[in-house]
Phi, psi and omega in degrees: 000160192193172203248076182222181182285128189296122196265136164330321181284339177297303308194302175276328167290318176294343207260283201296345151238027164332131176276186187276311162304315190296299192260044134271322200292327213258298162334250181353328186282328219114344177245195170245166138332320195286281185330309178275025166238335192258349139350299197281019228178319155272335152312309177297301183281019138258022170073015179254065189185137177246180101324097176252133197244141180233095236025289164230046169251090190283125203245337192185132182239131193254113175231151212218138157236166167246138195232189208276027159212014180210136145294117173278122168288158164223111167218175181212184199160121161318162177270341149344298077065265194288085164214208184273314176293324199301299154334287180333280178323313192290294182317314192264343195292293187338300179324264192326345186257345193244359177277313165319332197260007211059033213345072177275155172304129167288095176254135159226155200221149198237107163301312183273146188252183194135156207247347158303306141345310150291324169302306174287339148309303165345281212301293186325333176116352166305158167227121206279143171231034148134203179251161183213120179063060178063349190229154188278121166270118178252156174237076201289112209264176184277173180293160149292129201249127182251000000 
């Protein structure tokens, strides 16, 4: 797996095999599909949205704005996507996103609830830190600067 900046066509192919957990996740917000694309989609025309491609297939988009005491995420992702290498691949990408961000804390939020969810937060280095608006809040705190 691997990273880069993401194209409208990454945006519409990842979209157009949407997994089924994204559009509960996305239910569960308050939104649709739509709303979370075109969200994603602006992101993408300020240069904040990446691709993660698993040989030449974008699986997934990862998009981040930043606000004065956090980076916020936005992502959607194929079921392709939800495995084990993918965790990994995620736990060192967030960094790199957050070194981009000024390493600032890093939030992203979970609508659905499941003990699978706080885990892969878990693995990845998040810390939850309770609810805001209905979603379960993680907190990725910043690195360390050594």
């Amino acid at each position: 797996m691997r990273a880069r900046a993401a194209t409208l066509g990454d945006l519409e192919d990842v979209f157009h095999g949407l997994s089924k957990r994204m559009s509960e996740e996305y239910a569960a917000a308050g939104k649709d599909s739509k709303i979370a694309y075109d969200n994603l989609m602006m992101n993408l025309k300020e240069g904040r949205a990446h691709a993660l491609v698993q040989g030449e297939k974008a699986v997934a988009i990862i998009a981040w704005h930043e606000n004065s005491d956090a980076a916020d995420t936005l992502f959607a992702a194929q079921e392709d996507f939800f495995r084990a290498s993918t965790v990994r691949f995620c736990g060192r990408h967030i960094r790199h996103i957050q070194a981009l961000a000024g390493n600032l804390p890093i939030h992203s939020r979970s609508w659905l609830q499941g003990p699978d969810v706080a885990r892969w937060f878990g693995i990845i280095g998040y810390v939850e830190r309770g609810q805001e608006n209905g979603a379960n809040l993680f907190e990725l705190p910043p690195a360390r600067v050594s």
